[in-house]
JSON list of C-alpha atoms in Angstrom, two decimals:
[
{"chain": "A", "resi": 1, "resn": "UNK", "atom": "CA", "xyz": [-24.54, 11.44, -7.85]},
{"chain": "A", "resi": 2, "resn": "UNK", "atom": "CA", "xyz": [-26.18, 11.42, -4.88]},
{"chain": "A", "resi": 3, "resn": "UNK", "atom": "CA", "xyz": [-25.35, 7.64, -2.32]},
{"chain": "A", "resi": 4, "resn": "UNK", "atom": "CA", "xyz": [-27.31, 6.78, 0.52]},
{"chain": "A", "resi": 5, "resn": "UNK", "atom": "CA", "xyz": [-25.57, 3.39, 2.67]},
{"chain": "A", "resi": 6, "resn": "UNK", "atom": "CA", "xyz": [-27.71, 0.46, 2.24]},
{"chain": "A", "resi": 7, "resn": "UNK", "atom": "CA", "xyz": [-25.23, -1.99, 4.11]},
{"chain": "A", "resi": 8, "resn": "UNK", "atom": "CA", "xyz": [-22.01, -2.06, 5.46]},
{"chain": "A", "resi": 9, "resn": "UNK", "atom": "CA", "xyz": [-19.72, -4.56, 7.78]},
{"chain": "A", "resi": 10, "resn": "UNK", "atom": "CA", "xyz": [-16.22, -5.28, 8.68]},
{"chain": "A", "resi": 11, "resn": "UNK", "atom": "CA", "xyz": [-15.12, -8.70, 8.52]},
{"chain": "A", "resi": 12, "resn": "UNK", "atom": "CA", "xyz": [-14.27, -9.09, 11.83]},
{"chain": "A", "resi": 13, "resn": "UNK", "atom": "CA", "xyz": [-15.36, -11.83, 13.89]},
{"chain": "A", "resi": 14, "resn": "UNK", "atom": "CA", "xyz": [-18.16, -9.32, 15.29]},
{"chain": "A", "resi": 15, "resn": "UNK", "atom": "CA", "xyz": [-18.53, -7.18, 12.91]},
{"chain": "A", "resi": 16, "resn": "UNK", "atom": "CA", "xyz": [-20.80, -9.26, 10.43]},
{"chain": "A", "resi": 17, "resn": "UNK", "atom": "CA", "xyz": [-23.10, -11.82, 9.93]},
{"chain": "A", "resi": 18, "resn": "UNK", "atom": "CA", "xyz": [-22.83, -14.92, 7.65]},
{"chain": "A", "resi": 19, "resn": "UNK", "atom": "CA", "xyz": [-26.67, -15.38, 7.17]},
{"chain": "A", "resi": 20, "resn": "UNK", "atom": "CA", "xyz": [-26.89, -11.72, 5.31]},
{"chain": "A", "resi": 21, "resn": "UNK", "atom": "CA", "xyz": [-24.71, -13.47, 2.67]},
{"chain": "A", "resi": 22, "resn": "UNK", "atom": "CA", "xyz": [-25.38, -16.27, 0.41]},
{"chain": "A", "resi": 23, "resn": "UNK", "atom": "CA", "xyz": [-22.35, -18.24, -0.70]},
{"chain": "A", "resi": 24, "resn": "UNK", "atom": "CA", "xyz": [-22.13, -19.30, -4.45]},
{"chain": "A", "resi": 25, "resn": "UNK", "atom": "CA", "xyz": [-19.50, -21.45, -6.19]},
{"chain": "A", "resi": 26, "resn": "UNK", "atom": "CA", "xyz": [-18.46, -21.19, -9.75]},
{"chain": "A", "resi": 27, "resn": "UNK", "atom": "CA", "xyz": [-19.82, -22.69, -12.58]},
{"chain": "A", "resi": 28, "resn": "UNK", "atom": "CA", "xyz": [-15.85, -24.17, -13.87]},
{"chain": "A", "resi": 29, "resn": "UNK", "atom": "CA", "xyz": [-15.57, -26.49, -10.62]},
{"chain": "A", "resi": 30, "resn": "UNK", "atom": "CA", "xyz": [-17.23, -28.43, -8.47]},
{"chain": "A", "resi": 31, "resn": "UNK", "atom": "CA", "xyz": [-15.77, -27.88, -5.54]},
{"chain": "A", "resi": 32, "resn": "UNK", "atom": "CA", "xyz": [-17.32, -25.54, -3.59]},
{"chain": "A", "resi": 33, "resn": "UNK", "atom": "CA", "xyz": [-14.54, -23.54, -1.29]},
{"chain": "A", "resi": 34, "resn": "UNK", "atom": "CA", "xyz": [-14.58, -22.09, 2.09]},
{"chain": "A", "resi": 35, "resn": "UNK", "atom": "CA", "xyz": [-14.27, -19.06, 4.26]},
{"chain": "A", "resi": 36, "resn": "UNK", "atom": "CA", "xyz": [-11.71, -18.95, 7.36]},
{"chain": "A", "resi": 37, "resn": "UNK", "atom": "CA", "xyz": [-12.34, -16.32, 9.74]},
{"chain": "A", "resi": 38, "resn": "UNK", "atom": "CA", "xyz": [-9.53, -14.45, 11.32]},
{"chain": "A", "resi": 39, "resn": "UNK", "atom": "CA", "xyz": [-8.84, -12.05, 14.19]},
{"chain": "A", "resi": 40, "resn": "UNK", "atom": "CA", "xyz": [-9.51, -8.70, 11.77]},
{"chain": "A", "resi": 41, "resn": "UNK", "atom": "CA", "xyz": [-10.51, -10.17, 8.54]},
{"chain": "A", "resi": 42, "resn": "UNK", "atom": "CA", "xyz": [-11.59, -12.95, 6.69]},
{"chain": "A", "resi": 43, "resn": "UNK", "atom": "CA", "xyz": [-9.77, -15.04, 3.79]},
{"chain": "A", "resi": 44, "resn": "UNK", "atom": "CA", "xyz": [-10.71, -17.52, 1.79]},
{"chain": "A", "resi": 45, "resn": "UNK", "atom": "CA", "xyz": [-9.39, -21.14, 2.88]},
{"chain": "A", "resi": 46, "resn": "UNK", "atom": "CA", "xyz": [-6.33, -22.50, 0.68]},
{"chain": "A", "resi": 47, "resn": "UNK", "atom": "CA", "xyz": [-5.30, -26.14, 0.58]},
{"chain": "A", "resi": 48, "resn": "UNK", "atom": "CA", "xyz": [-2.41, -26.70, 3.01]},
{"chain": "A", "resi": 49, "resn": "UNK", "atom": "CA", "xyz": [1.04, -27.01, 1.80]},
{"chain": "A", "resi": 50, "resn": "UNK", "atom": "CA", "xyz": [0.47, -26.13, -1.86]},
{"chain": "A", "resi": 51, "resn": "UNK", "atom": "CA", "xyz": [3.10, -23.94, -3.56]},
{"chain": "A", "resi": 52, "resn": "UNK", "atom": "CA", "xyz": [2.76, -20.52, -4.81]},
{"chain": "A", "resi": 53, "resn": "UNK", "atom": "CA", "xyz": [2.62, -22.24, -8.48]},
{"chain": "A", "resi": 54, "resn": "UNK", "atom": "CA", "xyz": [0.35, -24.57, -7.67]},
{"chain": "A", "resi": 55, "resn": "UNK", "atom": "CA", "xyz": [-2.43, -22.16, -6.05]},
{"chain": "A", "resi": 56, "resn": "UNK", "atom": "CA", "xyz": [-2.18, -20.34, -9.33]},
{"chain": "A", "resi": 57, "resn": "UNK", "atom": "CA", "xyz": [-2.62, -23.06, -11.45]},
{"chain": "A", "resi": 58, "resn": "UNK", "atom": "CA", "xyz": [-3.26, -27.09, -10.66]},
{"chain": "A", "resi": 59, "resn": "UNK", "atom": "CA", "xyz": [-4.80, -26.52, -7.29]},
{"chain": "A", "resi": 60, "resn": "UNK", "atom": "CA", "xyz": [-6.41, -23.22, -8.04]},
{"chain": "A", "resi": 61, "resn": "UNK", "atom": "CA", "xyz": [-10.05, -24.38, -8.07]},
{"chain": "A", "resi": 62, "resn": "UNK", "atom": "CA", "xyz": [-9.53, -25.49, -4.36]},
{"chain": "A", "resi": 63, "resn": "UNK", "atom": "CA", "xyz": [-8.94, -21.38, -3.66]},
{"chain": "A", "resi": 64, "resn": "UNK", "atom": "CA", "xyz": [-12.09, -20.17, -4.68]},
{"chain": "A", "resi": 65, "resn": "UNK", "atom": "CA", "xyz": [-14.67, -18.62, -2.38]},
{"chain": "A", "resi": 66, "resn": "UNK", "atom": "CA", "xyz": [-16.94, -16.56, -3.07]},
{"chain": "A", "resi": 67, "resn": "UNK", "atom": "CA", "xyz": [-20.54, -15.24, -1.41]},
{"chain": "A", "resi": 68, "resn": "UNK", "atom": "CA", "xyz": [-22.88, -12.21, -2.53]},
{"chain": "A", "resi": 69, "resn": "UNK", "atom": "CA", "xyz": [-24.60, -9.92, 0.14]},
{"chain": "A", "resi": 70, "resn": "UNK", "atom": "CA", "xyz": [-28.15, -11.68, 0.14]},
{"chain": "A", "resi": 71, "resn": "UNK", "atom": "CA", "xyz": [-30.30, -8.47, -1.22]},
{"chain": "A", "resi": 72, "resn": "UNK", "atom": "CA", "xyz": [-30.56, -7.73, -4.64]},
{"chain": "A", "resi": 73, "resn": "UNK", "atom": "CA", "xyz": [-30.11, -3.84, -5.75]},
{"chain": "A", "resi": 74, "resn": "UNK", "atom": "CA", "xyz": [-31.36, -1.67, -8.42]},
{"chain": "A", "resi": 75, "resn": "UNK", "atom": "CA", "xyz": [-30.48, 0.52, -10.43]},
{"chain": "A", "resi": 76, "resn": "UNK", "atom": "CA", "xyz": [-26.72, 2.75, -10.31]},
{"chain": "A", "resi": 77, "resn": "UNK", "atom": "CA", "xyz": [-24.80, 1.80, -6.77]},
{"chain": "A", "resi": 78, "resn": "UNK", "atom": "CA", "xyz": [-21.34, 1.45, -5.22]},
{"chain": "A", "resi": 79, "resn": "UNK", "atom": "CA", "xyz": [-19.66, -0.91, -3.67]},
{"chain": "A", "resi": 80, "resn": "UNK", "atom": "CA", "xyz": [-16.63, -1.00, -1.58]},
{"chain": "A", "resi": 81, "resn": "UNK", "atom": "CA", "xyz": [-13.81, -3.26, -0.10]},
{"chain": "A", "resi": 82, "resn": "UNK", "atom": "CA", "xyz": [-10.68, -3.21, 1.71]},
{"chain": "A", "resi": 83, "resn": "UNK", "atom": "CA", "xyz": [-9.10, -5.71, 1.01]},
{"chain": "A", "resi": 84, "resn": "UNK", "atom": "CA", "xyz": [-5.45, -7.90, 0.43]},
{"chain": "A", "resi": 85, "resn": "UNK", "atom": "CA", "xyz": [-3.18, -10.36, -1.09]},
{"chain": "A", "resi": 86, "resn": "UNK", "atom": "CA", "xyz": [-0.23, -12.22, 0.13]},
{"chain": "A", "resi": 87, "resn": "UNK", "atom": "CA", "xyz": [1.54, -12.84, -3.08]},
{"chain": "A", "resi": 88, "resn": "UNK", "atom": "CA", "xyz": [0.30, -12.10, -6.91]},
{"chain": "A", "resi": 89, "resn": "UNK", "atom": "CA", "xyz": [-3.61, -11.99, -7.08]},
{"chain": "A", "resi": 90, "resn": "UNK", "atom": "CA", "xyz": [-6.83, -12.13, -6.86]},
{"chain": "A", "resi": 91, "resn": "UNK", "atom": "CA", "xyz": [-9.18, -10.54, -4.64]},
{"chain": "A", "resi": 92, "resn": "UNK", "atom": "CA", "xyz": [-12.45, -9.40, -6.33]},
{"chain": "A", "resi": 93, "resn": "UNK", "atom": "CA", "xyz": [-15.82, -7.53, -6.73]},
{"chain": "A", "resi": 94, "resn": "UNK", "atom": "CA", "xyz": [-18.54, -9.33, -8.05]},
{"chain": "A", "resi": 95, "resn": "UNK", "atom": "CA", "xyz": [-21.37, -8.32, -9.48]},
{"chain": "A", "resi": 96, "resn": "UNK", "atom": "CA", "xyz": [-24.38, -11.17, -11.17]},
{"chain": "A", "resi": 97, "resn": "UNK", "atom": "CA", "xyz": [-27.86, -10.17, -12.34]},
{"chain": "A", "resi": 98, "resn": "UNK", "atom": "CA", "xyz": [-28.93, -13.73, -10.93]},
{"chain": "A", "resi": 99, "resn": "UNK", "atom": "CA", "xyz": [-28.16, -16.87, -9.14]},
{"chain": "A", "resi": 100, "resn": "UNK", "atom": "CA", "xyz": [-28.18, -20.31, -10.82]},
{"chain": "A", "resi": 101, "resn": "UNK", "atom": "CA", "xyz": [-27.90, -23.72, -8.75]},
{"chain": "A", "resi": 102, "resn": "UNK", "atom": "CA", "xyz": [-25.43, -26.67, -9.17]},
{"chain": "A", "resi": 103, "resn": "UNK", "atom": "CA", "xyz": [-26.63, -30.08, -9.46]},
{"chain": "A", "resi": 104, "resn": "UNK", "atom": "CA", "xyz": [-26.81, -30.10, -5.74]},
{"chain": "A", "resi": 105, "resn": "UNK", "atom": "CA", "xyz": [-29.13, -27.23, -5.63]},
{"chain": "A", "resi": 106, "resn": "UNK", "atom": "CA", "xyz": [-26.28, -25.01, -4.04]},
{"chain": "A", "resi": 107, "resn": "UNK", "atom": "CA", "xyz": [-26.27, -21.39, -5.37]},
{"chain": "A", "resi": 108, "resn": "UNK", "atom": "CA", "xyz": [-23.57, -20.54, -8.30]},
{"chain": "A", "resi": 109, "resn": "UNK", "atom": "CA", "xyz": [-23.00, -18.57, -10.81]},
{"chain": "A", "resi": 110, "resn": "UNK", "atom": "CA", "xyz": [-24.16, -17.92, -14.25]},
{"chain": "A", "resi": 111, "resn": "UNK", "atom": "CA", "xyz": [-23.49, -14.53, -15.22]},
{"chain": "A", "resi": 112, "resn": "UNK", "atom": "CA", "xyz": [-21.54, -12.53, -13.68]},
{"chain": "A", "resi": 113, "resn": "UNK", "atom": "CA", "xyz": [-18.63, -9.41, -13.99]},
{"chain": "A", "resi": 114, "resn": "UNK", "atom": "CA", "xyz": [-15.64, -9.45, -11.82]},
{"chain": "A", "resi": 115, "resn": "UNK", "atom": "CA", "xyz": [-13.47, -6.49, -10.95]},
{"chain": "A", "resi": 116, "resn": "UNK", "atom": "CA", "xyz": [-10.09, -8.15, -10.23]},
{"chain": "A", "resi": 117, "resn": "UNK", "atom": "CA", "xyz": [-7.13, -6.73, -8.18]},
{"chain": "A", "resi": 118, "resn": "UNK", "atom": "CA", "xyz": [-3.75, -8.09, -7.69]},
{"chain": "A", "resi": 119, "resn": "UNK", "atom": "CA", "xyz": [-0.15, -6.86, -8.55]},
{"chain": "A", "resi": 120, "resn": "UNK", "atom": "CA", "xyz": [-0.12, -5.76, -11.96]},
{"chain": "A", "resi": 121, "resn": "UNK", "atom": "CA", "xyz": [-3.12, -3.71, -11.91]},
{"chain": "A", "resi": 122, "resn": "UNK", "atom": "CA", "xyz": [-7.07, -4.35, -12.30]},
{"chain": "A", "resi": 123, "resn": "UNK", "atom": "CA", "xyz": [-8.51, -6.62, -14.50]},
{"chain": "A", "resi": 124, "resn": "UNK", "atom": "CA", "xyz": [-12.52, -6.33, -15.27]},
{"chain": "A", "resi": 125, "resn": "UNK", "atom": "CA", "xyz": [-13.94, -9.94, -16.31]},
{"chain": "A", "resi": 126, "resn": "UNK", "atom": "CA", "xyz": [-17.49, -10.43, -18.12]},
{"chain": "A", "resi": 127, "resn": "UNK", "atom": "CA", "xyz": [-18.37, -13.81, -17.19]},
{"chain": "A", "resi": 128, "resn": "UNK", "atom": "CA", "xyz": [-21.61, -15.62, -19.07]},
{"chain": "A", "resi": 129, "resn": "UNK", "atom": "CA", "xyz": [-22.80, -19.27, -19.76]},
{"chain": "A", "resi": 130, "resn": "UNK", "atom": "CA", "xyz": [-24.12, -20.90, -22.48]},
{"chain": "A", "resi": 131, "resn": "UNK", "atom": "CA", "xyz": [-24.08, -24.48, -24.03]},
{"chain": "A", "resi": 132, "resn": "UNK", "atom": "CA", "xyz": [-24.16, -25.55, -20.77]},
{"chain": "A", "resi": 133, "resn": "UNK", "atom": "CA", "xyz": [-20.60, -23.92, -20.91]},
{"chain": "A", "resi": 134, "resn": "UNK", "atom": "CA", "xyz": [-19.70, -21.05, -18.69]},
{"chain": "A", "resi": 135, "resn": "UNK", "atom": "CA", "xyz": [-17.44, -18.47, -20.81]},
{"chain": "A", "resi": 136, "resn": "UNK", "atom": "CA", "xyz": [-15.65, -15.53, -20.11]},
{"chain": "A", "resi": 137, "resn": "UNK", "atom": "CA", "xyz": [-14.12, -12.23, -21.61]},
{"chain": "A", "resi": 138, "resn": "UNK", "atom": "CA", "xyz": [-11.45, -9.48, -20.47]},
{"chain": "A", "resi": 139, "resn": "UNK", "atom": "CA", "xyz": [-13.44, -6.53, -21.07]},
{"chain": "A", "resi": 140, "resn": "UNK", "atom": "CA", "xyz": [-10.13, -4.14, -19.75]},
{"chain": "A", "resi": 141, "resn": "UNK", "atom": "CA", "xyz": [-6.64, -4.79, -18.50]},
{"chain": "A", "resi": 142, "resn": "UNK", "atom": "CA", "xyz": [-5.58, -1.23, -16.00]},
{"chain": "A", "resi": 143, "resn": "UNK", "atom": "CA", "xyz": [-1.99, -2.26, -15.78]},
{"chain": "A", "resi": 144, "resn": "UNK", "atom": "CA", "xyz": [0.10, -0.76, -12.52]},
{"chain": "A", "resi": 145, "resn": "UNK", "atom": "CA", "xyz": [2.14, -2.13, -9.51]},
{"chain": "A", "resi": 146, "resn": "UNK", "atom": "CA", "xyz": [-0.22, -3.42, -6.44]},
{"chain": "A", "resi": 147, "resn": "UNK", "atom": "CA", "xyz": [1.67, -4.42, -3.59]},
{"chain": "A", "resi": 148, "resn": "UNK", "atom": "CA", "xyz": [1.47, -7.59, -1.87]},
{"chain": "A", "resi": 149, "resn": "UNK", "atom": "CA", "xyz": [0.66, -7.28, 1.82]},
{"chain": "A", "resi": 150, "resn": "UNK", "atom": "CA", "xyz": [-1.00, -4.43, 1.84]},
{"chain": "A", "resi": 151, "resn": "UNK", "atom": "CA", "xyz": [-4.72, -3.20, 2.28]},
{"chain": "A", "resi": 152, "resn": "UNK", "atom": "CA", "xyz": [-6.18, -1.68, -0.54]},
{"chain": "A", "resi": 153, "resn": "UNK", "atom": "CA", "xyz": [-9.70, -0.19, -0.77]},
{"chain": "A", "resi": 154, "resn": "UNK", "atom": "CA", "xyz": [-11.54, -1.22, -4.22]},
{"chain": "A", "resi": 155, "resn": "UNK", "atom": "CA", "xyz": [-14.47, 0.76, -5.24]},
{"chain": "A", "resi": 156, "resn": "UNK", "atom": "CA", "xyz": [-17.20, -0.19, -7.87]},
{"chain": "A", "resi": 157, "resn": "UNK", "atom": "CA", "xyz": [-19.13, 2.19, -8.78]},
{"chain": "A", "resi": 158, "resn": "UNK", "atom": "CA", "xyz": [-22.13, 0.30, -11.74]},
{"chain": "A", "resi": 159, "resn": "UNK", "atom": "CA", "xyz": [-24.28, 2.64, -13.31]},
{"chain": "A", "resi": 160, "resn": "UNK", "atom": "CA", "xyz": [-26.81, 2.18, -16.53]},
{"chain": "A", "resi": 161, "resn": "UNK", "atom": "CA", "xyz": [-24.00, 1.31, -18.91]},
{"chain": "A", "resi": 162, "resn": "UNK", "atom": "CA", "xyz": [-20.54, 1.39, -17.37]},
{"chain": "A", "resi": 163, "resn": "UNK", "atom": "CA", "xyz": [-18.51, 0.41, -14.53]},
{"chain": "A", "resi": 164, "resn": "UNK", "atom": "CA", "xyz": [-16.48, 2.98, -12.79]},
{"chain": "A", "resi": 165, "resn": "UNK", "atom": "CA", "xyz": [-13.55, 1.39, -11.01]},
{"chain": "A", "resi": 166, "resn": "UNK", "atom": "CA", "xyz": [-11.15, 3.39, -8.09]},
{"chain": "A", "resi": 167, "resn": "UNK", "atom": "CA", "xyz": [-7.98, 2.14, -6.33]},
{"chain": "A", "resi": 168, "resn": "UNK", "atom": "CA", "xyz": [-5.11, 3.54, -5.19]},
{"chain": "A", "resi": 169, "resn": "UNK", "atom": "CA", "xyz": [-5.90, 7.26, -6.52]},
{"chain": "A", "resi": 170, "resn": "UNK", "atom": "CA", "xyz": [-6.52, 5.77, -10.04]},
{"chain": "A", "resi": 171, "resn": "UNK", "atom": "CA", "xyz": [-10.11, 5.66, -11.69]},
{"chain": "A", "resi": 172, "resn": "UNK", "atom": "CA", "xyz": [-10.65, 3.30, -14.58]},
{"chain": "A", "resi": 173, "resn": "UNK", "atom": "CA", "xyz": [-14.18, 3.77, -16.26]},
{"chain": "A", "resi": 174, "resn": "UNK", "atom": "CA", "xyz": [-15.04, 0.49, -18.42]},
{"chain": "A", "resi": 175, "resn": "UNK", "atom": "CA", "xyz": [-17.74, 0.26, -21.11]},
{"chain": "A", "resi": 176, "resn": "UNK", "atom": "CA", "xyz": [-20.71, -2.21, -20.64]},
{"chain": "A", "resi": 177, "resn": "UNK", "atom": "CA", "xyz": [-23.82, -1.79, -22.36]},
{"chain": "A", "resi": 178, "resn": "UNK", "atom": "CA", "xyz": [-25.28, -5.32, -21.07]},
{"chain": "A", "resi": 179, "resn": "UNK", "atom": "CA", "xyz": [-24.88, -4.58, -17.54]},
{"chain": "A", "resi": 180, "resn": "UNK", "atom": "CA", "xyz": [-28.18, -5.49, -15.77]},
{"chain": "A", "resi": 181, "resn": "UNK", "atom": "CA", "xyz": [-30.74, -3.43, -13.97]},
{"chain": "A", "resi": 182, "resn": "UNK", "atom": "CA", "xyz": [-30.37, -5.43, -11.12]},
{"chain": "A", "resi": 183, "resn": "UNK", "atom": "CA", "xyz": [-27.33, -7.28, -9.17]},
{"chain": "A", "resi": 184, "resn": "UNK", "atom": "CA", "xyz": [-26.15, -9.53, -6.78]},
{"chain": "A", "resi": 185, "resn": "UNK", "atom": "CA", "xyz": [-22.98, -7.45, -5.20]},
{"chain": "A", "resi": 186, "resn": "UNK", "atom": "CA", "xyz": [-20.34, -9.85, -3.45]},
{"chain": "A", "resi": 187, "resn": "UNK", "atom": "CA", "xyz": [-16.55, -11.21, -3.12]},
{"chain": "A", "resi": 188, "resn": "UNK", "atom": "CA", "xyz": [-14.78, -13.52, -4.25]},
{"chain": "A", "resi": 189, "resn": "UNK", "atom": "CA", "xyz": [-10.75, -14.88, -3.32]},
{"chain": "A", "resi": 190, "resn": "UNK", "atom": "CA", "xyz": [-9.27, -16.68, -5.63]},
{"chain": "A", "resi": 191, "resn": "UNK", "atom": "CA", "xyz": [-5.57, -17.93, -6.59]},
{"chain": "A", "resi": 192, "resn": "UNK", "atom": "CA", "xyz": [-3.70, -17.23, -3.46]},
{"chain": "A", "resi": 193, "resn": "UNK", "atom": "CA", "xyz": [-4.45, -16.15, -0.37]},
{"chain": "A", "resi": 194, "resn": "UNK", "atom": "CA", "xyz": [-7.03, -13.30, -0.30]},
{"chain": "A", "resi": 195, "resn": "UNK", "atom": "CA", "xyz": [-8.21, -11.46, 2.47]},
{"chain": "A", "resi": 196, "resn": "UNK", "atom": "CA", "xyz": [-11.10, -8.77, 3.48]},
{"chain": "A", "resi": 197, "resn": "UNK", "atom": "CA", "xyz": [-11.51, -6.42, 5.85]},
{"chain": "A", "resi": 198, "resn": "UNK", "atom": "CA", "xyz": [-14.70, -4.21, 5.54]},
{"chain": "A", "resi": 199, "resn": "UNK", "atom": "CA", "xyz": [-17.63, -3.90, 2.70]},
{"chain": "A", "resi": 200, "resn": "UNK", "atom": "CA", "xyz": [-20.34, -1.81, 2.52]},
{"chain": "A", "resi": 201, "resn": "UNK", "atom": "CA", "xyz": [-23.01, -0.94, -0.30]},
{"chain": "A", "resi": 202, "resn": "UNK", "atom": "CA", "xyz": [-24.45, 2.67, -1.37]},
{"chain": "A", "resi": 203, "resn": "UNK", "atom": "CA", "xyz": [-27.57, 2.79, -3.73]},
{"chain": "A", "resi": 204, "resn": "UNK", "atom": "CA", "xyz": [-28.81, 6.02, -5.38]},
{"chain": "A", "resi": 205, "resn": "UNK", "atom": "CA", "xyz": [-30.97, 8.56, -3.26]}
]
């Protein structure tokens, strides 16, 4: 299938531009997290001091940042990332139909599918809300070593029914007939320290 580039950056203090991106927090928390931007890359901020453990688990809501490139696409497209971890997980692709609004009329989440990588493999997350509730669902565990440390390139390709999911030489195609027409397409760090070097987005000719 034929790609065309629709957008593409690095994450380099040059090489992109926060007001093409819209940053959206996550239904579960209130907090809303932050980017820090570094010499080559950026990574999402981390609250000083805390353990390993404890940005996996107590203090893991204060890890999470996330922001969506501020067009909306149609139809089949790819995305790509280079990106990293420092110790277990959880650097992500994001994809959500539409954007919601907290109580403070700050963009977040309602839907939403997340292509996870960190060091035992890929993890694909359906995300939804309801109740007032948000919810979520493993839709496929790819299990295989990632290593820590090290730039990897995550692709995403979505087309009318399926996702189609590349890393390290490996292609994982997952099931979804609810995927929507149209998407949001983003990042999100989460659980650790995450970081991102480049992105760009490719939308059928």
């Amino acid at each position: 299938m034929a790609m065309d580039l629709r957008y593409a950056c690095t994450f380099a203090p040059q090489g992109w531009s926060a007001a093409a991106w819209i940053p959206v927090g996550s239904p579960r928390w209130a907090q809303r997290g932050a980017w820090v931007q570094e010499e080559d890359h950026l990574r999402n901020q981390v609250p000083a001091g805390a353990s390993e453990k404890e940005l996996l688990g107590s203090r893991a809501p204060e890890t999470y940042a996330s922001q969506v490139w501020q067009e909306r696409i149609s139809g089949c497209l790819l995305v790509c990332a280079e990106m990293s971890f420092d110790h277990h997980m959880a650097p992500l692709i994001v994809l959500a139909p539409e954007l919601s609004a907290n109580c403070n009329s700050q963009p977040q989440y309602r839907e939403h599918y997340e292509v996870v990588l960190y060091d035992q493999g890929i993890n694909v997350w359906h995300h939804t809300f309801a109740l007032g509730r948000p919810c979520w669902q493993k839709l496929v565990h790819h299990a295989f070593a990632v290593a820590p440390r090290q730039r990897h390139t995550l692709e995403v390709e979505k087309h009318a029914a399926e996702l189609v999911v590349r890393v390290a030489g490996r292609e994982l195609v997952v099931p979804c007939p609810a995927l929507p027409h149209r998407s949001y397409v983003g990042l999100t760090g989460c659980e650790g320290v995450n970081r991102f070097y480049s992105f760009s987005v490719h939308t059928q000719l």
